């Protein structure tokens, strides 16, 4: 026996698949050196490929050349807005961007004039996620220079009716505690979190040029190499900088607390909590040592979520005086 759930809204949304969201849009500016320079400075990308007379634009800037800015896109058809109106009217009033995929077919160079078309590629069936129930909408933008397709940009959002939180109306003030936000694990950083599970802090190493990098990235910023292996951090480090968080409050944290930028002995830096001293004793230059801490122990047999293991850094006993005042309060 099976039950057929008729989702009238879903059927109506499906009719938008394949409809144009933008036709013959054009970039607000040609590909240009100033925007490339600003991007590289913001990203800390010093690759020589993006400067000089033979410069190309970083491939990941693809979307930057098509963004509408405050005055909006040219070429919009209204189909995307109609789809959003339907979803809003059905109570799916919240939106979250879930992921983006890009393909690069040839490099863009200063002077290239970009045009684009966008299509509503797919609307999912109704899905229930931790955020709520709604529909994933995937839009594909094809970016061209003249007749040539130079790249595609797929952008997926979830438009949903927010779920009522479990905590609402029950358990408040009875010792239930908000859980820490969970890391977003994806194919680029999965190895890092697998290491954490084994109580190892793994640093990525480019196998072409040997440069270490953290956080994990698909490619090397020094040479562009895509192959990598890992080295295990010794666990020694110093506080390179820190902030003390007072506001805004997050339910799983008790402000004030110190968030440190730790420079590992290997030379890369990692953001983590500094533990072992009160927040106002954290100083730049303090020696710290890695340890792994468990957070959010299961609160009973019905709690299927396991604890969260995170690398944190403990100030070494008796060494609190070694640092110097700094950071931003
Ligand atoms: Zn490299």
PDB file of C-alpha atoms and ligand atoms in Angstrom:
ATOM      1  CA  UNK A   1       0.000   0.000   0.000  1.00  0.00           C
ATOM      2  CA  UNK A   2       1.294   3.459  -0.689  1.00  0.00           C
ATOM      3  CA  UNK A   3       0.013   6.911   0.051  1.00  0.00           C
ATOM      4  CA  UNK A   4       0.151   9.596  -2.585  1.00  0.00           C
ATOM      5  CA  UNK A   5       0.632  13.016  -1.088  1.00  0.00           C
ATOM      6  CA  UNK A   6      -0.658  15.614  -3.460  1.00  0.00           C
ATOM      7  CA  UNK A   7       1.537  18.658  -3.326  1.00  0.00           C
ATOM      8  CA  UNK A   8      -0.292  21.203  -5.429  1.00  0.00           C
ATOM      9  CA  UNK A   9       2.177  23.926  -4.658  1.00  0.00           C
ATOM     10  CA  UNK A  10       5.047  21.637  -5.622  1.00  0.00           C
ATOM     11  CA  UNK A  11       3.406  20.868  -8.957  1.00  0.00           C
ATOM     12  CA  UNK A  12       2.962  24.557  -9.640  1.00  0.00           C
ATOM     13  CA  UNK A  13       6.549  25.333  -8.693  1.00  0.00           C
ATOM     14  CA  UNK A  14       7.771  22.614 -11.076  1.00  0.00           C
ATOM     15  CA  UNK A  15       6.308  24.566 -13.988  1.00  0.00           C
ATOM     16  CA  UNK A  16       9.049  27.133 -13.393  1.00  0.00           C
ATOM     17  CA  UNK A  17      11.790  24.631 -14.210  1.00  0.00           C
ATOM     18  CA  UNK A  18      13.524  25.676 -17.401  1.00  0.00           C
ATOM     19  CA  UNK A  19      12.151  29.206 -17.330  1.00  0.00           C
ATOM     20  CA  UNK A  20      14.548  32.042 -17.935  1.00  0.00           C
ATOM     21  CA  UNK A  21      15.422  34.137 -14.906  1.00  0.00           C
ATOM     22  CA  UNK A  22      17.604  36.548 -16.875  1.00  0.00           C
ATOM     23  CA  UNK A  23      18.094  36.983 -20.613  1.00  0.00           C
ATOM     24  CA  UNK A  24      21.034  38.747 -22.236  1.00  0.00           C
ATOM     25  CA  UNK A  25      22.169  40.420 -19.030  1.00  0.00           C
ATOM     26  CA  UNK A  26      25.441  42.248 -19.162  1.00  0.00           C
ATOM     27  CA  UNK A  27      28.166  42.852 -16.627  1.00  0.00           C
ATOM     28  CA  UNK A  28      28.217  46.343 -15.112  1.00  0.00           C
ATOM     29  CA  UNK A  29      31.917  46.670 -15.891  1.00  0.00           C
ATOM     30  CA  UNK A  30      34.293  44.890 -18.196  1.00  0.00           C
ATOM     31  CA  UNK A  31      36.743  42.546 -16.496  1.00  0.00           C
ATOM     32  CA  UNK A  32      39.237  45.001 -15.035  1.00  0.00           C
ATOM     33  CA  UNK A  33      42.482  45.202 -13.104  1.00  0.00           C
ATOM     34  CA  UNK A  34      41.267  47.321 -10.153  1.00  0.00           C
ATOM     35  CA  UNK A  35      38.535  44.818  -9.241  1.00  0.00           C
ATOM     36  CA  UNK A  36      41.011  41.950  -9.629  1.00  0.00           C
ATOM     37  CA  UNK A  37      43.491  43.720  -7.348  1.00  0.00           C
ATOM     38  CA  UNK A  38      40.856  44.401  -4.661  1.00  0.00           C
ATOM     39  CA  UNK A  39      39.689  40.792  -4.813  1.00  0.00           C
ATOM     40  CA  UNK A  40      43.233  39.413  -4.494  1.00  0.00           C
ATOM     41  CA  UNK A  41      43.951  41.723  -1.556  1.00  0.00           C
ATOM     42  CA  UNK A  42      40.745  40.675   0.206  1.00  0.00           C
ATOM     43  CA  UNK A  43      41.511  36.985  -0.401  1.00  0.00           C
ATOM     44  CA  UNK A  44      45.214  37.295   0.394  1.00  0.00           C
ATOM     45  CA  UNK A  45      45.921  35.726  -3.002  1.00  0.00           C
ATOM     46  CA  UNK A  46      49.380  36.725  -4.197  1.00  0.00           C
ATOM     47  CA  UNK A  47      49.521  34.471  -7.254  1.00  0.00           C
ATOM     48  CA  UNK A  48      51.512  36.144 -10.054  1.00  0.00           C
ATOM     49  CA  UNK A  49      48.892  34.914 -12.540  1.00  0.00           C
ATOM     50  CA  UNK A  50      46.587  37.764 -11.461  1.00  0.00           C
ATOM     51  CA  UNK A  51      48.970  40.704 -11.949  1.00  0.00           C
ATOM     52  CA  UNK A  52      51.102  42.145 -14.688  1.00  0.00           C
ATOM     53  CA  UNK A  53      50.603  42.511 -18.424  1.00  0.00           C
ATOM     54  CA  UNK A  54      49.393  38.913 -18.929  1.00  0.00           C
ATOM     55  CA  UNK A  55      47.066  38.904 -15.910  1.00  0.00           C
ATOM     56  CA  UNK A  56      43.937  36.779 -15.888  1.00  0.00           C
ATOM     57  CA  UNK A  57      41.087  37.189 -13.408  1.00  0.00           C
ATOM     58  CA  UNK A  58      40.891  34.656 -10.568  1.00  0.00           C
ATOM     59  CA  UNK A  59      38.375  32.048 -11.780  1.00  0.00           C
ATOM     60  CA  UNK A  60      36.370  32.338  -8.560  1.00  0.00           C
ATOM     61  CA  UNK A  61      35.601  35.975  -9.468  1.00  0.00           C
ATOM     62  CA  UNK A  62      33.165  34.637 -12.088  1.00  0.00           C
ATOM     63  CA  UNK A  63      30.105  35.836 -10.206  1.00  0.00           C
ATOM     64  CA  UNK A  64      31.677  39.211  -9.403  1.00  0.00           C
ATOM     65  CA  UNK A  65      31.459  40.232 -13.083  1.00  0.00           C
ATOM     66  CA  UNK A  66      27.731  39.532 -13.241  1.00  0.00           C
ATOM     67  CA  UNK A  67      26.543  40.995  -9.952  1.00  0.00           C
ATOM     68  CA  UNK A  68      23.792  43.574 -10.250  1.00  0.00           C
ATOM     69  CA  UNK A  69      24.799  45.780  -7.333  1.00  0.00           C
ATOM     70  CA  UNK A  70      22.276  48.061  -5.677  1.00  0.00           C
ATOM     71  CA  UNK A  71      20.699  49.061  -8.969  1.00  0.00           C
ATOM     72  CA  UNK A  72      19.950  45.431  -9.848  1.00  0.00           C
ATOM     73  CA  UNK A  73      20.569  43.127 -12.772  1.00  0.00           C
ATOM     74  CA  UNK A  74      19.858  43.917 -16.342  1.00  0.00           C
ATOM     75  CA  UNK A  75      17.910  41.256 -18.207  1.00  0.00           C
ATOM     76  CA  UNK A  76      15.761  39.950 -15.331  1.00  0.00           C
ATOM     77  CA  UNK A  77      12.563  38.317 -16.497  1.00  0.00           C
ATOM     78  CA  UNK A  78      10.475  38.324 -13.323  1.00  0.00           C
ATOM     79  CA  UNK A  79      10.115  34.520 -13.244  1.00  0.00           C
ATOM     80  CA  UNK A  80      12.351  34.219 -10.189  1.00  0.00           C
ATOM     81  CA  UNK A  81      10.337  36.900  -8.339  1.00  0.00           C
ATOM     82  CA  UNK A  82       7.072  35.150  -9.244  1.00  0.00           C
ATOM     83  CA  UNK A  83       8.425  31.884  -7.882  1.00  0.00           C
ATOM     84  CA  UNK A  84       9.445  33.623  -4.656  1.00  0.00           C
ATOM     85  CA  UNK A  85       6.015  35.247  -4.351  1.00  0.00           C
ATOM     86  CA  UNK A  86       4.336  31.830  -4.641  1.00  0.00           C
ATOM     87  CA  UNK A  87       6.587  30.418  -1.958  1.00  0.00           C
ATOM     88  CA  UNK A  88       6.082  33.432   0.326  1.00  0.00           C
ATOM     89  CA  UNK A  89       2.312  33.117  -0.045  1.00  0.00           C
ATOM     90  CA  UNK A  90       2.573  29.443   0.974  1.00  0.00           C
ATOM     91  CA  UNK A  91       4.404  30.366   4.192  1.00  0.00           C
ATOM     92  CA  UNK A  92       7.910  29.608   2.913  1.00  0.00           C
ATOM     93  CA  UNK A  93       9.059  33.057   3.923  1.00  0.00           C
ATOM     94  CA  UNK A  94      12.635  32.268   4.937  1.00  0.00           C
ATOM     95  CA  UNK A  95      15.532  31.783   2.596  1.00  0.00           C
ATOM     96  CA  UNK A  96      19.018  30.411   2.998  1.00  0.00           C
ATOM     97  CA  UNK A  97      21.705  29.981   0.360  1.00  0.00           C
ATOM     98  CA  UNK A  98      22.858  26.367   0.536  1.00  0.00           C
ATOM     99  CA  UNK A  99      25.590  25.973  -2.044  1.00  0.00           C
ATOM    100  CA  UNK A 100      27.191  27.212  -5.215  1.00  0.00           C
ATOM    101  CA  UNK A 101      29.043  25.354  -7.977  1.00  0.00           C
ATOM    102  CA  UNK A 102      31.090  26.945 -10.702  1.00  0.00           C
ATOM    103  CA  UNK A 103      32.692  25.607 -13.860  1.00  0.00           C
ATOM    104  CA  UNK A 104      35.451  27.516 -15.636  1.00  0.00           C
ATOM    105  CA  UNK A 105      35.848  26.982 -19.359  1.00  0.00           C
ATOM    106  CA  UNK A 106      38.415  29.642 -20.132  1.00  0.00           C
ATOM    107  CA  UNK A 107      40.149  32.403 -18.156  1.00  0.00           C
ATOM    108  CA  UNK A 108      38.741  35.927 -18.159  1.00  0.00           C
ATOM    109  CA  UNK A 109      41.131  38.770 -18.959  1.00  0.00           C
ATOM    110  CA  UNK A 110      40.975  42.536 -18.404  1.00  0.00           C
ATOM    111  CA  UNK A 111      38.851  44.052 -21.142  1.00  0.00           C
ATOM    112  CA  UNK A 112      36.524  41.058 -21.556  1.00  0.00           C
ATOM    113  CA  UNK A 113      32.875  42.161 -21.706  1.00  0.00           C
ATOM    114  CA  UNK A 114      30.716  39.633 -19.913  1.00  0.00           C
ATOM    115  CA  UNK A 115      27.115  38.759 -20.761  1.00  0.00           C
ATOM    116  CA  UNK A 116      24.918  36.162 -19.118  1.00  0.00           C
ATOM    117  CA  UNK A 117      21.683  34.224 -19.215  1.00  0.00           C
ATOM    118  CA  UNK A 118      20.140  32.595 -16.177  1.00  0.00           C
ATOM    119  CA  UNK A 119      17.630  29.792 -15.993  1.00  0.00           C
ATOM    120  CA  UNK A 120      15.681  28.250 -13.126  1.00  0.00           C
ATOM    121  CA  UNK A 121      17.223  24.827 -13.534  1.00  0.00           C
ATOM    122  CA  UNK A 122      15.303  22.859 -10.935  1.00  0.00           C
ATOM    123  CA  UNK A 123      12.832  23.086  -8.086  1.00  0.00           C
ATOM    124  CA  UNK A 124      13.037  20.163  -5.681  1.00  0.00           C
ATOM    125  CA  UNK A 125      10.197  18.190  -4.179  1.00  0.00           C
ATOM    126  CA  UNK A 126       9.095  19.405  -0.787  1.00  0.00           C
ATOM    127  CA  UNK A 127      11.893  18.679   1.701  1.00  0.00           C
ATOM    128  CA  UNK A 128      12.020  18.837   5.454  1.00  0.00           C
ATOM    129  CA  UNK A 129      15.324  19.954   6.914  1.00  0.00           C
ATOM    130  CA  UNK A 130      16.394  20.999  10.397  1.00  0.00           C
ATOM    131  CA  UNK A 131      15.587  24.583   9.405  1.00  0.00           C
ATOM    132  CA  UNK A 132      12.080  23.814   8.241  1.00  0.00           C
ATOM    133  CA  UNK A 133      10.064  22.517   5.307  1.00  0.00           C
ATOM    134  CA  UNK A 134      10.418  23.991   1.858  1.00  0.00           C
ATOM    135  CA  UNK A 135      11.887  23.715  -1.614  1.00  0.00           C
ATOM    136  CA  UNK A 136      15.412  23.886  -3.017  1.00  0.00           C
ATOM    137  CA  UNK A 137      15.617  26.168  -6.046  1.00  0.00           C
ATOM    138  CA  UNK A 138      18.659  25.865  -8.321  1.00  0.00           C
ATOM    139  CA  UNK A 139      19.494  28.624 -10.762  1.00  0.00           C
ATOM    140  CA  UNK A 140      22.163  28.254 -13.428  1.00  0.00           C
ATOM    141  CA  UNK A 141      23.870  31.248 -14.955  1.00  0.00           C
ATOM    142  CA  UNK A 142      25.781  30.829 -18.201  1.00  0.00           C
ATOM    143  CA  UNK A 143      28.481  33.478 -18.564  1.00  0.00           C
ATOM    144  CA  UNK A 144      29.743  34.411 -22.003  1.00  0.00           C
ATOM    145  CA  UNK A 145      32.249  36.669 -23.686  1.00  0.00           C
ATOM    146  CA  UNK A 146      30.973  37.245 -27.201  1.00  0.00           C
ATOM    147  CA  UNK A 147      29.606  33.891 -28.384  1.00  0.00           C
ATOM    148  CA  UNK A 148      31.899  31.840 -26.111  1.00  0.00           C
ATOM    149  CA  UNK A 149      30.681  30.211 -22.931  1.00  0.00           C
ATOM    150  CA  UNK A 150      33.407  31.014 -20.377  1.00  0.00           C
ATOM    151  CA  UNK A 151      31.838  29.578 -17.237  1.00  0.00           C
ATOM    152  CA  UNK A 152      28.693  28.517 -15.435  1.00  0.00           C
ATOM    153  CA  UNK A 153      27.536  29.419 -11.981  1.00  0.00           C
ATOM    154  CA  UNK A 154      24.948  27.287 -10.194  1.00  0.00           C
ATOM    155  CA  UNK A 155      23.371  28.724  -7.106  1.00  0.00           C
ATOM    156  CA  UNK A 156      21.016  26.808  -4.823  1.00  0.00           C
ATOM    157  CA  UNK A 157      18.779  28.229  -2.146  1.00  0.00           C
ATOM    158  CA  UNK A 158      16.282  26.700   0.253  1.00  0.00           C
ATOM    159  CA  UNK A 159      13.064  28.689   0.560  1.00  0.00           C
ATOM    160  CA  UNK A 160      11.257  27.345   3.600  1.00  0.00           C
ATOM    161  CA  UNK A 161       8.728  27.719   6.385  1.00  0.00           C
ATOM    162  CA  UNK A 162      10.812  27.894   9.578  1.00  0.00           C
ATOM    163  CA  UNK A 163      10.443  24.914  11.918  1.00  0.00           C
ATOM    164  CA  UNK A 164       9.336  25.586  15.466  1.00  0.00           C
ATOM    165  CA  UNK A 165      12.322  25.018  17.651  1.00  0.00           C
ATOM    166  CA  UNK A 166      12.187  21.959  19.922  1.00  0.00           C
ATOM    167  CA  UNK A 167      13.239  24.081  22.874  1.00  0.00           C
ATOM    168  CA  UNK A 168      10.298  26.431  22.477  1.00  0.00           C
ATOM    169  CA  UNK A 169       7.854  26.171  25.310  1.00  0.00           C
ATOM    170  CA  UNK A 170       9.525  23.264  27.027  1.00  0.00           C
ATOM    171  CA  UNK A 171      12.510  22.605  29.147  1.00  0.00           C
ATOM    172  CA  UNK A 172      13.387  26.244  29.558  1.00  0.00           C
ATOM    173  CA  UNK A 173      15.170  26.845  32.807  1.00  0.00           C
ATOM    174  CA  UNK A 174      15.362  23.095  33.446  1.00  0.00           C
ATOM    175  CA  UNK A 175      19.016  22.785  32.706  1.00  0.00           C
ATOM    176  CA  UNK A 176      18.704  22.059  28.979  1.00  0.00           C
ATOM    177  CA  UNK A 177      21.573  23.749  27.312  1.00  0.00           C
ATOM    178  CA  UNK A 178      21.916  25.000  23.776  1.00  0.00           C
ATOM    179  CA  UNK A 179      24.345  22.987  21.697  1.00  0.00           C
ATOM    180  CA  UNK A 180      27.348  24.421  19.970  1.00  0.00           C
ATOM    181  CA  UNK A 181      26.952  25.065  16.261  1.00  0.00           C
ATOM    182  CA  UNK A 182      28.170  22.048  14.263  1.00  0.00           C
ATOM    183  CA  UNK A 183      30.944  22.467  11.698  1.00  0.00           C
ATOM    184  CA  UNK A 184      29.940  22.368   8.057  1.00  0.00           C
ATOM    185  CA  UNK A 185      31.861  19.371   6.722  1.00  0.00           C
ATOM    186  CA  UNK A 186      32.341  19.233   2.966  1.00  0.00           C
ATOM    187  CA  UNK A 187      34.621  17.444   0.533  1.00  0.00           C
ATOM    188  CA  UNK A 188      37.286  20.133   0.907  1.00  0.00           C
ATOM    189  CA  UNK A 189      37.612  19.917   4.693  1.00  0.00           C
ATOM    190  CA  UNK A 190      36.398  16.384   5.542  1.00  0.00           C
ATOM    191  CA  UNK A 191      39.975  15.187   6.145  1.00  0.00           C
ATOM    192  CA  UNK A 192      40.478  17.849   8.782  1.00  0.00           C
ATOM    193  CA  UNK A 193      37.438  16.741  10.771  1.00  0.00           C
ATOM    194  CA  UNK A 194      38.338  13.057  10.374  1.00  0.00           C
ATOM    195  CA  UNK A 195      41.698  13.946  11.932  1.00  0.00           C
ATOM    196  CA  UNK A 196      39.952  15.695  14.815  1.00  0.00           C
ATOM    197  CA  UNK A 197      37.919  12.531  15.411  1.00  0.00           C
ATOM    198  CA  UNK A 198      41.232  10.675  15.825  1.00  0.00           C
ATOM    199  CA  UNK A 199      42.561  13.490  18.030  1.00  0.00           C
ATOM    200  CA  UNK A 200      44.990  14.705  15.388  1.00  0.00           C
ATOM    201  CA  UNK A 201      45.283  18.266  14.123  1.00  0.00           C
ATOM    202  CA  UNK A 202      46.162  17.858  10.447  1.00  0.00           C
ATOM    203  CA  UNK A 203      47.674  20.631   8.368  1.00  0.00           C
ATOM    204  CA  UNK A 204      47.428  20.434   4.593  1.00  0.00           C
ATOM    205  CA  UNK A 205      50.722  20.398   2.683  1.00  0.00           C
ATOM    206  CA  UNK A 206      51.069  21.089  -1.024  1.00  0.00           C
ATOM    207  CA  UNK A 207      52.943  18.157  -2.556  1.00  0.00           C
ATOM    208  CA  UNK A 208      54.136  20.360  -5.415  1.00  0.00           C
ATOM    209  CA  UNK A 209      55.867  23.120  -3.441  1.00  0.00           C
ATOM    210  CA  UNK A 210      55.636  21.952   0.179  1.00  0.00           C
ATOM    211  CA  UNK A 211      53.735  25.010   1.442  1.00  0.00           C
ATOM    212  CA  UNK A 212      51.560  24.309   4.488  1.00  0.00           C
ATOM    213  CA  UNK A 213      48.050  25.713   4.630  1.00  0.00           C
ATOM    214  CA  UNK A 214      45.202  26.100   7.058  1.00  0.00           C
ATOM    215  CA  UNK A 215      42.204  26.309   6.890  1.00  0.00           C
ATOM    216  CA  UNK A 216      41.858  23.518   4.362  1.00  0.00           C
ATOM    217  CA  UNK A 217      41.466  24.542   0.730  1.00  0.00           C
ATOM    218  CA  UNK A 218      41.228  22.623  -2.542  1.00  0.00           C
ATOM    219  CA  UNK A 219      44.376  24.237  -3.968  1.00  0.00           C
ATOM    220  CA  UNK A 220      47.678  25.832  -2.998  1.00  0.00           C
ATOM    221  CA  UNK A 221      47.779  29.632  -2.743  1.00  0.00           C
ATOM    222  CA  UNK A 222      51.529  29.634  -3.343  1.00  0.00           C
ATOM    223  CA  UNK A 223      51.773  27.606  -6.554  1.00  0.00           C
ATOM    224  CA  UNK A 224      48.219  26.685  -7.559  1.00  0.00           C
ATOM    225  CA  UNK A 225      48.962  22.970  -7.096  1.00  0.00           C
ATOM    226  CA  UNK A 226      45.953  20.726  -6.474  1.00  0.00           C
ATOM    227  CA  UNK A 227      47.748  17.758  -4.883  1.00  0.00           C
ATOM    228  CA  UNK A 228      48.311  17.639  -1.168  1.00  0.00           C
ATOM    229  CA  UNK A 229      49.030  15.468   1.794  1.00  0.00           C
ATOM    230  CA  UNK A 230      48.950  16.293   5.487  1.00  0.00           C
ATOM    231  CA  UNK A 231      51.300  16.744   8.386  1.00  0.00           C
ATOM    232  CA  UNK A 232      50.212  16.356  11.965  1.00  0.00           C
ATOM    233  CA  UNK A 233      50.647  19.499  14.052  1.00  0.00           C
ATOM    234  CA  UNK A 234      52.953  19.078  17.036  1.00  0.00           C
ATOM    235  CA  UNK A 235      50.374  20.942  19.105  1.00  0.00           C
ATOM    236  CA  UNK A 236      52.741  23.710  20.197  1.00  0.00           C
ATOM    237  CA  UNK A 237      51.792  27.282  19.397  1.00  0.00           C
ATOM    238  CA  UNK A 238      51.436  30.855  20.566  1.00  0.00           C
ATOM    239  CA  UNK A 239      48.579  33.340  20.695  1.00  0.00           C
ATOM    240  CA  UNK A 240      49.115  35.459  17.574  1.00  0.00           C
ATOM    241  CA  UNK A 241      46.078  37.629  18.311  1.00  0.00           C
ATOM    242  CA  UNK A 242      42.738  37.392  20.089  1.00  0.00           C
ATOM    243  CA  UNK A 243      39.402  39.055  20.660  1.00  0.00           C
ATOM    244  CA  UNK A 244      37.207  38.913  23.732  1.00  0.00           C
ATOM    245  CA  UNK A 245      33.586  38.269  22.820  1.00  0.00           C
ATOM    246  CA  UNK A 246      31.024  40.200  24.847  1.00  0.00           C
ATOM    247  CA  UNK A 247      28.248  40.640  22.315  1.00  0.00           C
ATOM    248  CA  UNK A 248      26.219  39.324  20.594  1.00  0.00           C
ATOM    249  CA  UNK A 249      25.449  36.425  22.942  1.00  0.00           C
ATOM    250  CA  UNK A 250      25.109  32.944  21.428  1.00  0.00           C
ATOM    251  CA  UNK A 251      23.093  30.415  23.425  1.00  0.00           C
ATOM    252  CA  UNK A 252      25.871  27.806  23.609  1.00  0.00           C
ATOM    253  CA  UNK A 253      28.517  30.230  24.880  1.00  0.00           C
ATOM    254  CA  UNK A 254      28.974  32.200  28.091  1.00  0.00           C
ATOM    255  CA  UNK A 255      30.411  35.639  27.342  1.00  0.00           C
ATOM    256  CA  UNK A 256      32.874  37.103  27.909  1.00  0.00           C
ATOM    257  CA  UNK A 257      35.285  34.571  26.422  1.00  0.00           C
ATOM    258  CA  UNK A 258      38.483  34.762  24.415  1.00  0.00           C
ATOM    259  CA  UNK A 259      38.753  33.660  20.808  1.00  0.00           C
ATOM    260  CA  UNK A 260      42.352  33.230  19.799  1.00  0.00           C
ATOM    261  CA  UNK A 261      44.185  33.237  16.505  1.00  0.00           C
ATOM    262  CA  UNK A 262      46.821  30.621  17.299  1.00  0.00           C
ATOM    263  CA  UNK A 263      50.068  30.464  15.394  1.00  0.00           C
ATOM    264  CA  UNK A 264      51.140  26.834  15.321  1.00  0.00           C
ATOM    265  CA  UNK A 265      54.825  25.931  15.576  1.00  0.00           C
ATOM    266  CA  UNK A 266      54.567  24.821  11.933  1.00  0.00           C
ATOM    267  CA  UNK A 267      53.765  28.426  10.909  1.00  0.00           C
ATOM    268  CA  UNK A 268      50.064  28.280   9.990  1.00  0.00           C
ATOM    269  CA  UNK A 269      47.309  29.869  12.070  1.00  0.00           C
ATOM    270  CA  UNK A 270      44.038  28.509  13.383  1.00  0.00           C
ATOM    271  CA  UNK A 271      41.105  30.184  15.134  1.00  0.00           C
ATOM    272  CA  UNK A 272      40.138  28.455  18.357  1.00  0.00           C
ATOM    273  CA  UNK A 273      39.287  28.951  21.990  1.00  0.00           C
ATOM    274  CA  UNK A 274      42.033  29.705  24.484  1.00  0.00           C
ATOM    275  CA  UNK A 275      41.407  27.739  27.672  1.00  0.00           C
ATOM    276  CA  UNK A 276      43.063  27.396  31.029  1.00  0.00           C
ATOM    277  CA  UNK A 277      43.060  31.071  31.982  1.00  0.00           C
ATOM    278  CA  UNK A 278      40.309  33.657  32.496  1.00  0.00           C
ATOM    279  CA  UNK A 279      39.435  35.615  29.351  1.00  0.00           C
ATOM    280  CA  UNK A 280      41.211  38.733  30.648  1.00  0.00           C
ATOM    281  CA  UNK A 281      44.515  36.909  31.088  1.00  0.00           C
ATOM    282  CA  UNK A 282      44.863  35.988  27.416  1.00  0.00           C
ATOM    283  CA  UNK A 283      47.743  37.887  25.835  1.00  0.00           C
ATOM    284  CA  UNK A 284      49.505  38.039  22.484  1.00  0.00           C
ATOM    285  CA  UNK A 285      52.549  35.804  22.520  1.00  0.00           C
ATOM    286  CA  UNK A 286      51.330  33.402  25.223  1.00  0.00           C
ATOM    287  CA  UNK A 287      52.578  29.859  24.644  1.00  0.00           C
ATOM    288  CA  UNK A 288      49.701  27.400  24.281  1.00  0.00           C
ATOM    289  CA  UNK A 289      49.363  23.698  23.666  1.00  0.00           C
ATOM    290  CA  UNK A 290      46.732  21.814  21.705  1.00  0.00           C
ATOM    291  CA  UNK A 291      44.184  19.642  23.407  1.00  0.00           C
ATOM    292  CA  UNK A 292      40.934  18.104  22.258  1.00  0.00           C
ATOM    293  CA  UNK A 293      37.788  18.837  24.178  1.00  0.00           C
ATOM    294  CA  UNK A 294      34.385  17.207  24.042  1.00  0.00           C
ATOM    295  CA  UNK A 295      31.344  19.460  24.082  1.00  0.00           C
ATOM    296  CA  UNK A 296      27.633  18.657  24.296  1.00  0.00           C
ATOM    297  CA  UNK A 297      27.728  15.239  25.925  1.00  0.00           C
ATOM    298  CA  UNK A 298      24.511  13.317  25.148  1.00  0.00           C
ATOM    299  CA  UNK A 299      21.905  14.155  27.778  1.00  0.00           C
ATOM    300  CA  UNK A 300      20.165  10.792  27.865  1.00  0.00           C
ATOM    301  CA  UNK A 301      19.254   7.697  25.863  1.00  0.00           C
ATOM    302  CA  UNK A 302      16.913   9.705  23.618  1.00  0.00           C
ATOM    303  CA  UNK A 303      19.673  12.106  22.587  1.00  0.00           C
ATOM    304  CA  UNK A 304      20.990  10.685  19.351  1.00  0.00           C
ATOM    305  CA  UNK A 305      23.457  13.504  18.683  1.00  0.00           C
ATOM    306  CA  UNK A 306      26.981  12.590  19.705  1.00  0.00           C
ATOM    307  CA  UNK A 307      29.325  14.973  21.445  1.00  0.00           C
ATOM    308  CA  UNK A 308      31.311  17.513  19.457  1.00  0.00           C
ATOM    309  CA  UNK A 309      35.107  17.198  19.580  1.00  0.00           C
ATOM    310  CA  UNK A 310      37.053  20.396  18.957  1.00  0.00           C
ATOM    311  CA  UNK A 311      40.732  21.354  19.050  1.00  0.00           C
ATOM    312  CA  UNK A 312      41.330  24.055  21.678  1.00  0.00           C
ATOM    313  CA  UNK A 313      44.510  25.608  23.053  1.00  0.00           C
ATOM    314  CA  UNK A 314      45.512  25.580  26.710  1.00  0.00           C
ATOM    315  CA  UNK A 315      47.767  28.222  28.160  1.00  0.00           C
ATOM    316  CA  UNK A 316      50.773  26.506  29.698  1.00  0.00           C
ATOM    317  CA  UNK A 317      50.848  26.734  33.480  1.00  0.00           C
ATOM    318  CA  UNK A 318      53.105  29.367  34.952  1.00  0.00           C
ATOM    319  CA  UNK A 319      53.569  31.106  31.611  1.00  0.00           C
ATOM    320  CA  UNK A 320      50.757  33.643  31.834  1.00  0.00           C
ATOM    321  CA  UNK A 321      53.244  36.493  32.295  1.00  0.00           C
ATOM    322  CA  UNK A 322      55.020  35.864  29.003  1.00  0.00           C
ATOM    323  CA  UNK A 323      52.525  37.493  26.716  1.00  0.00           C
ATOM    324  CA  UNK A 324      51.893  41.150  26.103  1.00  0.00           C
ATOM    325  CA  UNK A 325      48.717  43.159  26.192  1.00  0.00           C
ATOM    326  CA  UNK A 326      46.935  43.424  22.897  1.00  0.00           C
ATOM    327  CA  UNK A 327      43.884  42.307  21.016  1.00  0.00           C
ATOM    328  CA  UNK A 328      40.590  44.070  20.843  1.00  0.00           C
ATOM    329  CA  UNK A 329      38.219  44.091  23.780  1.00  0.00           C
TER     330      UNK A 329
HETATM  331 ZN1  LIG B   1      52.117  24.656  -3.731  1.00  0.00          ZN
END
